[in-house]
Amino acid sequence: MISVYSISAVLLAYLFGSIPTAVWLGQAFYGVDVREYGSGNAGATNTFRVLGKRAGLAVMTIDIAKGYTATKLAYFIGLSVTGPQNSSQFINYELALGVTAVMGHLFPIFAGFRGGKGVATLFGMILAVNFPAAMLCVLVFVVVLLTTKYVSLSSICAGFTFPLSIIFILHSSIKSEVLYGMCVCILILVTHQKNLERLLMGKESKVYLFKKKTT
C-alpha cells in the first residue's frame, strides 16, 4: 500500500544514505576531501587510508548507523500497513528502505552523487534485517581482514556469507530476503571490480588494524 508515510520513509531513507560522512568529516576536521586521495571513494576504507584510524572508525560507525536507521524507518510507515514485525511484508519494507539508503550512499545528493561503495551502510541494513546473519558476516570479515589485511577481500567474503548463512544456517523462508542476499553478492562484486583487479595483480593496498612491525 502506497501512502504518504511510505513515500516519506523512502525519501528519508535516501537522505540518510546520502549523508557523505567521509566527505564532511574530512573537510570539517582535516581540510581534506578524501575523494581526491587514495582510491577516490567517499567511504570508511579510504578514510582509514587517507585520514587514519580515528577518522575511519567514525565514518564507519556513522555509515553503519545510516543503513540501520533508514531500514528501521519501516516502523514509521506503521505496522498496520507493513504487517507485524518479522512478517514477510514488514521485511520487504525494511529491504526496500535499506536498499534506498545504500543507493543514497553510492549516489549522494549532498556530494555531487560521488559516494562510496556502500559496504558499511549495507552492513547497517543487514544488521537491522537479520541480526544473526550480520554477526556471521562480521566474524568472516574480521577473520579475513586479520589474515590478509585486505578490506576489499574481507568485504567480498562477508558479502557472500550473508546469503549462505540465511539459506543454509538460518534457513530463512522469506523469498525476498534470500533474493536480496544474492543481490548483495552481485552488488559487492560490482562495486569492488577495481579492487578485484588490483588483488589479482597483487597491487591492492593493505590496512593494518595494529601498528605495522618494521624491520
PDB file of C-alpha atoms in Angstrom:
ATOM      1  CA  MET A   1       0.000   0.000   0.000  1.00  0.00           C
ATOM      2  CA  ILE A   2       1.421   3.371  -1.065  1.00  0.00           C
ATOM      3  CA  SER A   3       0.811   6.122   1.460  1.00  0.00           C
ATOM      4  CA  VAL A   4       2.236   9.489   2.435  1.00  0.00           C
ATOM      5  CA  TYR A   5       4.128   7.724   5.218  1.00  0.00           C
ATOM      6  CA  SER A   6       5.693   5.117   2.930  1.00  0.00           C
ATOM      7  CA  ILE A   7       6.749   7.760   0.370  1.00  0.00           C
ATOM      8  CA  SER A   8       8.166   9.914   3.162  1.00  0.00           C
ATOM      9  CA  ALA A   9      10.061   6.934   4.564  1.00  0.00           C
ATOM     10  CA  VAL A  10      11.657   6.223   1.184  1.00  0.00           C
ATOM     11  CA  LEU A  11      12.731   9.856   0.796  1.00  0.00           C
ATOM     12  CA  LEU A  12      14.134   9.923   4.330  1.00  0.00           C
ATOM     13  CA  ALA A  13      15.982   6.659   3.713  1.00  0.00           C
ATOM     14  CA  TYR A  14      17.650   8.135   0.637  1.00  0.00           C
ATOM     15  CA  LEU A  15      18.560  11.317   2.502  1.00  0.00           C
ATOM     16  CA  PHE A  16      20.014   9.298   5.389  1.00  0.00           C
ATOM     17  CA  GLY A  17      22.084   7.312   2.927  1.00  0.00           C
ATOM     18  CA  SER A  18      23.157  10.482   1.132  1.00  0.00           C
ATOM     19  CA  ILE A  19      24.898  11.922   4.190  1.00  0.00           C
ATOM     20  CA  PRO A  20      28.512  11.974   2.896  1.00  0.00           C
ATOM     21  CA  THR A  21      30.138  11.191   6.230  1.00  0.00           C
ATOM     22  CA  ALA A  22      33.667  10.783   4.881  1.00  0.00           C
ATOM     23  CA  VAL A  23      33.485  13.969   2.814  1.00  0.00           C
ATOM     24  CA  TRP A  24      32.005  16.187   5.514  1.00  0.00           C
ATOM     25  CA  LEU A  25      34.220  14.824   8.296  1.00  0.00           C
ATOM     26  CA  GLY A  26      37.337  15.121   6.168  1.00  0.00           C
ATOM     27  CA  GLN A  27      36.587  18.665   5.115  1.00  0.00           C
ATOM     28  CA  ALA A  28      35.447  19.844   8.558  1.00  0.00           C
ATOM     29  CA  PHE A  29      38.259  18.412  10.692  1.00  0.00           C
ATOM     30  CA  TYR A  30      41.126  17.791   8.271  1.00  0.00           C
ATOM     31  CA  GLY A  31      40.534  20.185   5.393  1.00  0.00           C
ATOM     32  CA  VAL A  32      40.687  17.205   3.034  1.00  0.00           C
ATOM     33  CA  ASP A  33      38.257  15.765   0.501  1.00  0.00           C
ATOM     34  CA  VAL A  34      39.007  12.040   0.718  1.00  0.00           C
ATOM     35  CA  ARG A  35      37.700  11.569  -2.823  1.00  0.00           C
ATOM     36  CA  GLU A  36      40.794  13.337  -4.095  1.00  0.00           C
ATOM     37  CA  TYR A  37      43.159  10.846  -2.465  1.00  0.00           C
ATOM     38  CA  GLY A  38      43.683   7.107  -2.165  1.00  0.00           C
ATOM     39  CA  SER A  39      41.062   5.100  -4.033  1.00  0.00           C
ATOM     40  CA  GLY A  40      38.908   8.195  -4.565  1.00  0.00           C
ATOM     41  CA  ASN A  41      35.929   6.706  -2.727  1.00  0.00           C
ATOM     42  CA  ALA A  42      33.975   8.517  -0.027  1.00  0.00           C
ATOM     43  CA  GLY A  43      33.837   5.572   2.328  1.00  0.00           C
ATOM     44  CA  ALA A  44      35.293   4.254   5.563  1.00  0.00           C
ATOM     45  CA  THR A  45      38.089   2.223   3.968  1.00  0.00           C
ATOM     46  CA  ASN A  46      39.506   5.152   2.038  1.00  0.00           C
ATOM     47  CA  THR A  47      39.126   7.335   5.116  1.00  0.00           C
ATOM     48  CA  PHE A  48      41.243   4.842   7.075  1.00  0.00           C
ATOM     49  CA  ARG A  49      43.924   5.092   4.404  1.00  0.00           C
ATOM     50  CA  VAL A  50      43.851   8.869   3.985  1.00  0.00           C
ATOM     51  CA  LEU A  51      42.954  10.239   7.428  1.00  0.00           C
ATOM     52  CA  GLY A  52      43.799   7.432   9.831  1.00  0.00           C
ATOM     53  CA  LYS A  53      42.069   5.060  12.240  1.00  0.00           C
ATOM     54  CA  ARG A  54      40.157   7.603  14.323  1.00  0.00           C
ATOM     55  CA  ALA A  55      38.501   9.218  11.311  1.00  0.00           C
ATOM     56  CA  GLY A  56      37.962   5.853   9.652  1.00  0.00           C
ATOM     57  CA  LEU A  57      36.203   4.398  12.696  1.00  0.00           C
ATOM     58  CA  ALA A  58      33.999   7.476  12.990  1.00  0.00           C
ATOM     59  CA  VAL A  59      32.979   7.277   9.334  1.00  0.00           C
ATOM     60  CA  MET A  60      32.361   3.536   9.521  1.00  0.00           C
ATOM     61  CA  THR A  61      30.201   3.867  12.654  1.00  0.00           C
ATOM     62  CA  ILE A  62      28.077   6.658  11.222  1.00  0.00           C
ATOM     63  CA  ASP A  63      27.687   4.899   7.859  1.00  0.00           C
ATOM     64  CA  ILE A  64      26.512   1.728   9.607  1.00  0.00           C
ATOM     65  CA  ALA A  65      24.057   3.825  11.618  1.00  0.00           C
ATOM     66  CA  LYS A  66      22.758   5.360   8.379  1.00  0.00           C
ATOM     67  CA  GLY A  67      21.840   1.966   6.972  1.00  0.00           C
ATOM     68  CA  TYR A  68      20.374   0.700  10.240  1.00  0.00           C
ATOM     69  CA  THR A  69      18.276   3.813  10.896  1.00  0.00           C
ATOM     70  CA  ALA A  70      16.985   4.028   7.335  1.00  0.00           C
ATOM     71  CA  THR A  71      15.950   0.366   7.389  1.00  0.00           C
ATOM     72  CA  LYS A  72      14.119   0.756  10.685  1.00  0.00           C
ATOM     73  CA  LEU A  73      12.018   3.549   9.181  1.00  0.00           C
ATOM     74  CA  ALA A  74       9.683   0.677   8.366  1.00  0.00           C
ATOM     75  CA  TYR A  75       8.231   1.312  11.819  1.00  0.00           C
ATOM     76  CA  PHE A  76       7.495   4.882  10.727  1.00  0.00           C
ATOM     77  CA  ILE A  77       5.191   3.587   7.999  1.00  0.00           C
ATOM     78  CA  GLY A  78       3.091   1.793  10.583  1.00  0.00           C
ATOM     79  CA  LEU A  79       2.588  -1.873  11.394  1.00  0.00           C
ATOM     80  CA  SER A  80      -1.000  -1.602  10.192  1.00  0.00           C
ATOM     81  CA  VAL A  81       0.440  -1.148   6.703  1.00  0.00           C
ATOM     82  CA  THR A  82       3.603  -3.241   6.853  1.00  0.00           C
ATOM     83  CA  GLY A  83       2.168  -6.107   8.863  1.00  0.00           C
ATOM     84  CA  PRO A  84       3.659  -7.477  12.098  1.00  0.00           C
ATOM     85  CA  GLN A  85       7.404  -7.412  12.685  1.00  0.00           C
ATOM     86  CA  ASN A  86       9.252 -10.389  11.148  1.00  0.00           C
ATOM     87  CA  SER A  87       6.418 -10.919   8.665  1.00  0.00           C
ATOM     88  CA  SER A  88       7.480 -11.123   5.014  1.00  0.00           C
ATOM     89  CA  GLN A  89       5.682  -7.864   4.228  1.00  0.00           C
ATOM     90  CA  PHE A  90       7.447  -5.959   7.016  1.00  0.00           C
ATOM     91  CA  ILE A  91      10.839  -7.330   5.964  1.00  0.00           C
ATOM     92  CA  ASN A  92      10.070  -6.340   2.369  1.00  0.00           C
ATOM     93  CA  TYR A  93       9.576  -2.757   3.533  1.00  0.00           C
ATOM     94  CA  GLU A  94      12.821  -2.931   5.511  1.00  0.00           C
ATOM     95  CA  LEU A  95      14.685  -4.231   2.475  1.00  0.00           C
ATOM     96  CA  ALA A  96      13.253  -1.520   0.231  1.00  0.00           C
ATOM     97  CA  LEU A  97      14.241   1.226   2.652  1.00  0.00           C
ATOM     98  CA  GLY A  98      17.686  -0.255   3.255  1.00  0.00           C
ATOM     99  CA  VAL A  99      18.408  -0.546  -0.454  1.00  0.00           C
ATOM    100  CA  THR A 100      17.307   3.059  -0.896  1.00  0.00           C
ATOM    101  CA  ALA A 101      19.784   4.139   1.791  1.00  0.00           C
ATOM    102  CA  VAL A 102      22.590   2.183   0.119  1.00  0.00           C
ATOM    103  CA  MET A 103      21.778   3.849  -3.201  1.00  0.00           C
ATOM    104  CA  GLY A 104      21.903   7.172  -1.384  1.00  0.00           C
ATOM    105  CA  HIS A 105      25.382   6.322  -0.139  1.00  0.00           C
ATOM    106  CA  LEU A 106      26.520   5.307  -3.618  1.00  0.00           C
ATOM    107  CA  PHE A 107      24.966   8.388  -5.237  1.00  0.00           C
ATOM    108  CA  PRO A 108      24.650  11.058  -2.500  1.00  0.00           C
ATOM    109  CA  ILE A 109      22.692  14.148  -3.442  1.00  0.00           C
ATOM    110  CA  PHE A 110      24.718  16.143  -0.895  1.00  0.00           C
ATOM    111  CA  ALA A 111      28.070  15.318  -2.525  1.00  0.00           C
ATOM    112  CA  GLY A 112      27.554  15.570  -6.264  1.00  0.00           C
ATOM    113  CA  PHE A 113      26.430  11.935  -6.482  1.00  0.00           C
ATOM    114  CA  ARG A 114      30.009  10.755  -5.839  1.00  0.00           C
ATOM    115  CA  GLY A 115      29.817   8.397  -2.898  1.00  0.00           C
ATOM    116  CA  GLY A 116      31.483   5.307  -1.501  1.00  0.00           C
ATOM    117  CA  LYS A 117      30.976   1.601  -2.099  1.00  0.00           C
ATOM    118  CA  GLY A 118      28.219   1.242   0.465  1.00  0.00           C
ATOM    119  CA  VAL A 119      29.658  -1.668   2.454  1.00  0.00           C
ATOM    120  CA  ALA A 120      29.200  -0.078   5.902  1.00  0.00           C
ATOM    121  CA  THR A 121      25.724   1.207   5.033  1.00  0.00           C
ATOM    122  CA  LEU A 122      24.874  -2.198   3.599  1.00  0.00           C
ATOM    123  CA  PHE A 123      26.022  -3.825   6.818  1.00  0.00           C
ATOM    124  CA  GLY A 124      23.801  -1.478   8.814  1.00  0.00           C
ATOM    125  CA  MET A 125      20.892  -2.630   6.710  1.00  0.00           C
ATOM    126  CA  ILE A 126      21.749  -6.318   7.225  1.00  0.00           C
ATOM    127  CA  LEU A 127      22.104  -5.650  10.949  1.00  0.00           C
ATOM    128  CA  ALA A 128      18.565  -4.273  11.025  1.00  0.00           C
ATOM    129  CA  VAL A 129      17.006  -7.030   8.920  1.00  0.00           C
ATOM    130  CA  ASN A 130      18.775 -10.141  10.197  1.00  0.00           C
ATOM    131  CA  PHE A 131      20.996  -9.695  13.243  1.00  0.00           C
ATOM    132  CA  PRO A 132      22.342 -13.296  13.451  1.00  0.00           C
ATOM    133  CA  ALA A 133      23.367 -13.227   9.772  1.00  0.00           C
ATOM    134  CA  ALA A 134      25.012  -9.845  10.315  1.00  0.00           C
ATOM    135  CA  MET A 135      27.089 -11.244  13.166  1.00  0.00           C
ATOM    136  CA  LEU A 136      28.269 -14.115  10.988  1.00  0.00           C
ATOM    137  CA  CYS A 137      29.280 -11.566   8.350  1.00  0.00           C
ATOM    138  CA  VAL A 138      31.252  -9.651  10.990  1.00  0.00           C
ATOM    139  CA  LEU A 139      33.038 -12.822  12.060  1.00  0.00           C
ATOM    140  CA  VAL A 140      34.057 -13.650   8.499  1.00  0.00           C
ATOM    141  CA  PHE A 141      35.091 -10.043   7.808  1.00  0.00           C
ATOM    142  CA  VAL A 142      37.313  -9.858  10.895  1.00  0.00           C
ATOM    143  CA  VAL A 143      38.936 -13.260  10.290  1.00  0.00           C
ATOM    144  CA  VAL A 144      39.718 -12.483   6.641  1.00  0.00           C
ATOM    145  CA  LEU A 145      40.960  -8.981   7.491  1.00  0.00           C
ATOM    146  CA  LEU A 146      43.268 -10.170  10.247  1.00  0.00           C
ATOM    147  CA  THR A 147      44.565 -12.906   7.963  1.00  0.00           C
ATOM    148  CA  THR A 148      45.024 -10.980   4.710  1.00  0.00           C
ATOM    149  CA  LYS A 149      44.931  -7.256   5.689  1.00  0.00           C
ATOM    150  CA  TYR A 150      42.722  -6.641   2.623  1.00  0.00           C
ATOM    151  CA  VAL A 151      39.500  -4.768   3.445  1.00  0.00           C
ATOM    152  CA  SER A 152      38.146  -5.335  -0.054  1.00  0.00           C
ATOM    153  CA  LEU A 153      38.600  -9.111   0.132  1.00  0.00           C
ATOM    154  CA  SER A 154      37.107  -9.120   3.634  1.00  0.00           C
ATOM    155  CA  SER A 155      34.072  -7.204   2.383  1.00  0.00           C
ATOM    156  CA  ILE A 156      33.581  -9.590  -0.532  1.00  0.00           C
ATOM    157  CA  CYS A 157      33.812 -12.663   1.696  1.00  0.00           C
ATOM    158  CA  ALA A 158      31.429 -11.119   4.231  1.00  0.00           C
ATOM    159  CA  GLY A 159      29.008 -10.247   1.428  1.00  0.00           C
ATOM    160  CA  PHE A 160      28.905 -13.853   0.270  1.00  0.00           C
ATOM    161  CA  THR A 161      28.463 -15.027   3.858  1.00  0.00           C
ATOM    162  CA  PHE A 162      25.107 -13.258   4.150  1.00  0.00           C
ATOM    163  CA  PRO A 163      23.095 -15.280   1.599  1.00  0.00           C
ATOM    164  CA  LEU A 164      24.869 -18.511   2.519  1.00  0.00           C
ATOM    165  CA  SER A 165      24.061 -18.034   6.200  1.00  0.00           C
ATOM    166  CA  ILE A 166      20.386 -17.183   5.716  1.00  0.00           C
ATOM    167  CA  ILE A 167      19.912 -20.121   3.340  1.00  0.00           C
ATOM    168  CA  PHE A 168      21.969 -22.921   4.894  1.00  0.00           C
ATOM    169  CA  ILE A 169      22.345 -21.904   8.556  1.00  0.00           C
ATOM    170  CA  LEU A 170      19.327 -19.787   9.468  1.00  0.00           C
ATOM    171  CA  HIS A 171      17.016 -21.440   6.920  1.00  0.00           C
ATOM    172  CA  SER A 172      15.058 -18.304   6.101  1.00  0.00           C
ATOM    173  CA  SER A 173      11.704 -18.990   4.436  1.00  0.00           C
ATOM    174  CA  ILE A 174      11.258 -15.397   3.213  1.00  0.00           C
ATOM    175  CA  LYS A 175      11.973 -15.440  -0.508  1.00  0.00           C
ATOM    176  CA  SER A 176      12.648 -11.703  -0.769  1.00  0.00           C
ATOM    177  CA  GLU A 177      15.321 -11.965   1.930  1.00  0.00           C
ATOM    178  CA  VAL A 178      17.043 -14.805   0.089  1.00  0.00           C
ATOM    179  CA  LEU A 179      16.833 -12.915  -3.204  1.00  0.00           C
ATOM    180  CA  TYR A 180      18.221  -9.822  -1.540  1.00  0.00           C
ATOM    181  CA  GLY A 181      21.108 -11.859  -0.142  1.00  0.00           C
ATOM    182  CA  MET A 182      22.020 -12.929  -3.665  1.00  0.00           C
ATOM    183  CA  CYS A 183      21.775  -9.328  -4.852  1.00  0.00           C
ATOM    184  CA  VAL A 184      24.199  -8.335  -2.096  1.00  0.00           C
ATOM    185  CA  CYS A 185      26.815 -10.606  -3.647  1.00  0.00           C
ATOM    186  CA  ILE A 186      26.313  -9.034  -7.070  1.00  0.00           C
ATOM    187  CA  LEU A 187      26.446  -5.502  -5.654  1.00  0.00           C
ATOM    188  CA  ILE A 188      29.628  -6.243  -3.714  1.00  0.00           C
ATOM    189  CA  LEU A 189      31.297  -7.687  -6.806  1.00  0.00           C
ATOM    190  CA  VAL A 190      30.247  -4.759  -8.998  1.00  0.00           C
ATOM    191  CA  THR A 191      31.377  -2.067  -6.564  1.00  0.00           C
ATOM    192  CA  HIS A 192      34.667  -3.885  -5.915  1.00  0.00           C
ATOM    193  CA  GLN A 193      35.548  -4.628  -9.531  1.00  0.00           C
ATOM    194  CA  LYS A 194      38.677  -2.455  -9.480  1.00  0.00           C
ATOM    195  CA  ASN A 195      39.687  -3.928  -6.135  1.00  0.00           C
ATOM    196  CA  LEU A 196      39.409  -7.424  -7.586  1.00  0.00           C
ATOM    197  CA  GLU A 197      41.623  -6.403 -10.476  1.00  0.00           C
ATOM    198  CA  ARG A 198      44.218  -4.999  -8.074  1.00  0.00           C
ATOM    199  CA  LEU A 199      44.004  -8.115  -5.898  1.00  0.00           C
ATOM    200  CA  LEU A 200      44.682 -10.334  -8.908  1.00  0.00           C
ATOM    201  CA  MET A 201      47.658  -8.153  -9.874  1.00  0.00           C
ATOM    202  CA  GLY A 202      48.934  -8.014  -6.294  1.00  0.00           C
ATOM    203  CA  LYS A 203      48.570  -4.226  -6.175  1.00  0.00           C
ATOM    204  CA  GLU A 204      45.738  -3.871  -3.656  1.00  0.00           C
ATOM    205  CA  SER A 205      46.545  -1.733  -0.609  1.00  0.00           C
ATOM    206  CA  LYS A 206      46.531  -3.343   2.816  1.00  0.00           C
ATOM    207  CA  VAL A 207      45.065  -1.925   6.013  1.00  0.00           C
ATOM    208  CA  TYR A 208      46.756  -2.679   9.324  1.00  0.00           C
ATOM    209  CA  LEU A 209      44.491  -2.562  12.368  1.00  0.00           C
ATOM    210  CA  PHE A 210      47.545  -2.627  14.579  1.00  0.00           C
ATOM    211  CA  LYS A 211      50.890  -0.905  14.159  1.00  0.00           C
ATOM    212  CA  LYS A 212      52.835  -2.498  11.365  1.00  0.00           C
ATOM    213  CA  LYS A 213      56.081  -4.037  12.505  1.00  0.00           C
ATOM    214  CA  THR A 214      59.185  -2.618  10.979  1.00  0.00           C
ATOM    215  CA  THR A 215      62.400  -4.494  10.414  1.00  0.00           C
TER     216      THR A 215
END
